């Protein structure tokens, strides 16, 4: 039951508890209590809206920063991760396998602002060995949501 509720609200966080109950054939009170329990257990950690910022006047730059880290004795990567995710610029942080240890997504107003964050805050941090910054040029899909619908091909068909 929990998984079914999670899938429904993941696809539409505005879905009412009444509608969830109707879809799943449950009493609304059961749905409300289950959601509350999952919030308390931090299974549900927040509710977000996906916004296509490119369609607004608000200029934003998003960057993916690959970070190599020295794990801390007894703490692993958690202490460094905590220091990184506490910065307001950081929107997402993941521990990774492969050629780097962490993937940090940040947002800033300009590329220069992002570069200064990396140079002044992230790169000098104790435990950070190296960084590699990649700027997002265009977002097509975010959090499972397409940001632009497919365009219909309106070209005329030419045959010989």
mmCIF file of C-alpha atoms in Angstrom:
data_model
loop_
_atom_site.group_PDB
_atom_site.id
_atom_site.type_symbol
_atom_site.label_atom_id
_atom_site.label_comp_id
_atom_site.label_asym_id
_atom_site.label_seq_id
_atom_site.Cartn_x
_atom_site.Cartn_y
_atom_site.Cartn_z
ATOM 1 C CA UNK A 1 0.000 0.000 0.000
ATOM 2 C CA UNK A 2 2.791 2.449 0.890
ATOM 3 C CA UNK A 3 4.487 1.930 -2.464
ATOM 4 C CA UNK A 4 1.242 2.548 -4.346
ATOM 5 C CA UNK A 5 0.664 5.801 -2.433
ATOM 6 C CA UNK A 6 4.256 6.872 -3.057
ATOM 7 C CA UNK A 7 3.948 6.237 -6.808
ATOM 8 C CA UNK A 8 0.762 8.293 -7.018
ATOM 9 C CA UNK A 9 2.130 11.318 -5.163
ATOM 10 C CA UNK A 10 5.476 11.063 -6.955
ATOM 11 C CA UNK A 11 3.658 11.478 -10.266
ATOM 12 C CA UNK A 12 1.315 14.187 -8.949
ATOM 13 C CA UNK A 13 2.096 15.747 -5.579
ATOM 14 C CA UNK A 14 -1.110 17.777 -5.809
ATOM 15 C CA UNK A 15 -3.281 14.659 -5.794
ATOM 16 C CA UNK A 16 -5.646 14.905 -2.850
ATOM 17 C CA UNK A 17 -5.834 12.244 -0.173
ATOM 18 C CA UNK A 18 -9.464 11.777 -1.177
ATOM 19 C CA UNK A 19 -8.442 10.997 -4.768
ATOM 20 C CA UNK A 20 -5.634 8.676 -3.632
ATOM 21 C CA UNK A 21 -8.103 6.804 -1.437
ATOM 22 C CA UNK A 22 -10.563 6.497 -4.329
ATOM 23 C CA UNK A 23 -7.911 5.190 -6.757
ATOM 24 C CA UNK A 24 -6.618 2.633 -4.259
ATOM 25 C CA UNK A 25 -10.003 1.686 -2.776
ATOM 26 C CA UNK A 26 -8.981 2.795 0.732
ATOM 27 C CA UNK A 27 -10.512 4.943 3.418
ATOM 28 C CA UNK A 28 -9.172 8.519 3.252
ATOM 29 C CA UNK A 29 -8.161 8.405 6.930
ATOM 30 C CA UNK A 30 -5.901 5.418 6.184
ATOM 31 C CA UNK A 31 -4.216 7.367 3.374
ATOM 32 C CA UNK A 32 -3.753 10.454 5.570
ATOM 33 C CA UNK A 33 -2.258 8.389 8.404
ATOM 34 C CA UNK A 34 0.004 6.437 6.044
ATOM 35 C CA UNK A 35 1.339 9.625 4.428
ATOM 36 C CA UNK A 36 1.910 11.171 7.864
ATOM 37 C CA UNK A 37 3.825 8.050 8.986
ATOM 38 C CA UNK A 38 5.988 8.144 5.865
ATOM 39 C CA UNK A 39 6.760 11.831 6.489
ATOM 40 C CA UNK A 40 7.760 11.034 10.090
ATOM 41 C CA UNK A 41 9.966 8.133 8.909
ATOM 42 C CA UNK A 42 11.524 10.458 6.283
ATOM 43 C CA UNK A 43 10.390 8.203 3.471
ATOM 44 C CA UNK A 44 8.647 11.304 2.127
ATOM 45 C CA UNK A 45 11.232 14.066 2.491
ATOM 46 C CA UNK A 46 9.481 16.962 0.784
ATOM 47 C CA UNK A 47 7.145 18.051 -1.967
ATOM 48 C CA UNK A 48 8.574 19.820 -5.009
ATOM 49 C CA UNK A 49 7.224 21.514 -8.075
ATOM 50 C CA UNK A 50 9.078 21.092 -11.372
ATOM 51 C CA UNK A 51 9.512 24.511 -12.996
ATOM 52 C CA UNK A 52 10.879 25.225 -16.446
ATOM 53 C CA UNK A 53 12.916 28.299 -15.497
ATOM 54 C CA UNK A 54 13.851 28.873 -19.149
ATOM 55 C CA UNK A 55 10.262 30.035 -19.729
ATOM 56 C CA UNK A 56 10.560 32.763 -17.064
ATOM 57 C CA UNK A 57 12.490 36.025 -16.815
ATOM 58 C CA UNK A 58 14.514 34.545 -13.941
ATOM 59 C CA UNK A 59 18.003 33.766 -15.275
ATOM 60 C CA UNK A 60 19.538 30.633 -13.752
ATOM 61 C CA UNK A 61 22.598 28.549 -14.420
ATOM 62 C CA UNK A 62 22.730 24.909 -13.368
ATOM 63 C CA UNK A 63 25.974 23.003 -13.065
ATOM 64 C CA UNK A 64 26.964 19.429 -12.317
ATOM 65 C CA UNK A 65 30.201 19.291 -10.372
ATOM 66 C CA UNK A 66 32.068 16.018 -10.143
ATOM 67 C CA UNK A 67 33.965 15.891 -6.855
ATOM 68 C CA UNK A 68 36.722 13.533 -5.734
ATOM 69 C CA UNK A 69 36.861 13.247 -1.953
ATOM 70 C CA UNK A 70 39.047 11.686 0.702
ATOM 71 C CA UNK A 71 36.714 9.695 2.970
ATOM 72 C CA UNK A 72 36.992 10.538 6.673
ATOM 73 C CA UNK A 73 38.009 7.787 9.106
ATOM 74 C CA UNK A 74 34.908 6.380 10.789
ATOM 75 C CA UNK A 75 32.622 8.757 8.846
ATOM 76 C CA UNK A 76 33.199 7.744 5.245
ATOM 77 C CA UNK A 77 31.838 10.395 2.905
ATOM 78 C CA UNK A 78 29.039 11.584 5.195
ATOM 79 C CA UNK A 79 30.857 14.460 6.915
ATOM 80 C CA UNK A 80 32.060 15.988 3.643
ATOM 81 C CA UNK A 81 28.617 15.456 2.115
ATOM 82 C CA UNK A 82 26.984 17.264 5.025
ATOM 83 C CA UNK A 83 29.274 20.270 4.636
ATOM 84 C CA UNK A 84 28.511 20.388 0.916
ATOM 85 C CA UNK A 85 24.723 19.977 1.075
ATOM 86 C CA UNK A 86 24.371 22.716 3.684
ATOM 87 C CA UNK A 87 25.233 25.375 1.080
ATOM 88 C CA UNK A 88 22.111 27.066 -0.298
ATOM 89 C CA UNK A 89 23.471 26.847 -3.856
ATOM 90 C CA UNK A 90 23.458 23.038 -3.732
ATOM 91 C CA UNK A 91 20.210 21.599 -5.095
ATOM 92 C CA UNK A 92 21.203 17.913 -5.168
ATOM 93 C CA UNK A 93 24.093 15.788 -3.940
ATOM 94 C CA UNK A 94 24.770 12.126 -4.713
ATOM 95 C CA UNK A 95 27.446 9.635 -3.695
ATOM 96 C CA UNK A 96 28.590 7.965 -6.915
ATOM 97 C CA UNK A 97 30.493 4.947 -8.131
ATOM 98 C CA UNK A 98 33.038 5.317 -10.904
ATOM 99 C CA UNK A 99 35.625 7.977 -11.637
ATOM 100 C CA UNK A 100 34.480 10.489 -9.012
ATOM 101 C CA UNK A 101 32.894 10.234 -5.590
ATOM 102 C CA UNK A 102 30.125 12.837 -5.520
ATOM 103 C CA UNK A 103 27.869 14.556 -8.014
ATOM 104 C CA UNK A 104 26.880 18.017 -6.845
ATOM 105 C CA UNK A 105 24.183 19.991 -8.650
ATOM 106 C CA UNK A 106 24.159 23.710 -7.960
ATOM 107 C CA UNK A 107 22.287 26.733 -9.227
ATOM 108 C CA UNK A 108 23.476 30.298 -9.557
ATOM 109 C CA UNK A 109 22.539 33.473 -11.391
ATOM 110 C CA UNK A 110 25.568 33.403 -13.696
ATOM 111 C CA UNK A 111 28.363 31.077 -14.751
ATOM 112 C CA UNK A 112 30.747 33.344 -12.871
ATOM 113 C CA UNK A 113 28.745 32.913 -9.669
ATOM 114 C CA UNK A 114 28.900 29.127 -10.054
ATOM 115 C CA UNK A 115 32.639 29.273 -10.756
ATOM 116 C CA UNK A 116 33.179 31.401 -7.646
ATOM 117 C CA UNK A 117 31.228 28.910 -5.541
ATOM 118 C CA UNK A 118 33.492 26.128 -6.741
ATOM 119 C CA UNK A 119 36.700 28.157 -6.323
ATOM 120 C CA UNK A 120 35.900 29.739 -2.947
ATOM 121 C CA UNK A 121 33.730 27.212 -1.145
ATOM 122 C CA UNK A 122 33.861 23.734 -2.670
ATOM 123 C CA UNK A 123 37.399 23.172 -3.977
ATOM 124 C CA UNK A 124 39.217 24.450 -0.838
ATOM 125 C CA UNK A 125 37.053 22.335 1.487
ATOM 126 C CA UNK A 126 38.960 19.846 3.647
ATOM 127 C CA UNK A 127 38.679 16.383 2.134
ATOM 128 C CA UNK A 128 37.969 17.613 -1.416
ATOM 129 C CA UNK A 129 40.717 16.415 -3.757
ATOM 130 C CA UNK A 130 39.447 17.744 -7.088
ATOM 131 C CA UNK A 131 36.415 19.097 -8.912
ATOM 132 C CA UNK A 132 35.224 19.122 -12.507
ATOM 133 C CA UNK A 133 32.394 21.492 -13.430
ATOM 134 C CA UNK A 134 29.901 20.872 -16.240
ATOM 135 C CA UNK A 135 27.308 23.516 -17.097
ATOM 136 C CA UNK A 136 23.809 22.392 -18.077
ATOM 137 C CA UNK A 137 22.995 23.934 -21.452
ATOM 138 C CA UNK A 138 19.375 22.816 -21.750
ATOM 139 C CA UNK A 139 17.048 20.705 -19.630
ATOM 140 C CA UNK A 140 14.728 18.338 -21.454
ATOM 141 C CA UNK A 141 13.400 16.322 -18.526
ATOM 142 C CA UNK A 142 13.641 16.844 -14.782
ATOM 143 C CA UNK A 143 12.390 14.668 -11.932
ATOM 144 C CA UNK A 144 10.550 12.484 -14.435
ATOM 145 C CA UNK A 145 8.762 15.435 -16.041
ATOM 146 C CA UNK A 146 9.293 16.532 -19.655
ATOM 147 C CA UNK A 147 9.931 20.253 -19.703
ATOM 148 C CA UNK A 148 8.811 20.710 -23.301
ATOM 149 C CA UNK A 149 6.323 18.717 -25.264
ATOM 150 C CA UNK A 150 7.427 17.160 -28.540
ATOM 151 C CA UNK A 151 7.023 19.493 -31.448
ATOM 152 C CA UNK A 152 4.939 18.384 -34.382
ATOM 153 C CA UNK A 153 6.922 18.312 -37.627
ATOM 154 C CA UNK A 154 5.146 20.888 -39.798
ATOM 155 C CA UNK A 155 7.425 20.603 -42.824
ATOM 156 C CA UNK A 156 5.803 19.810 -46.148
ATOM 157 C CA UNK A 157 6.430 16.357 -47.536
ATOM 158 C CA UNK A 158 8.257 16.543 -50.844
ATOM 159 C CA UNK A 159 8.186 13.553 -53.177
ATOM 160 C CA UNK A 160 9.907 13.102 -56.496
#
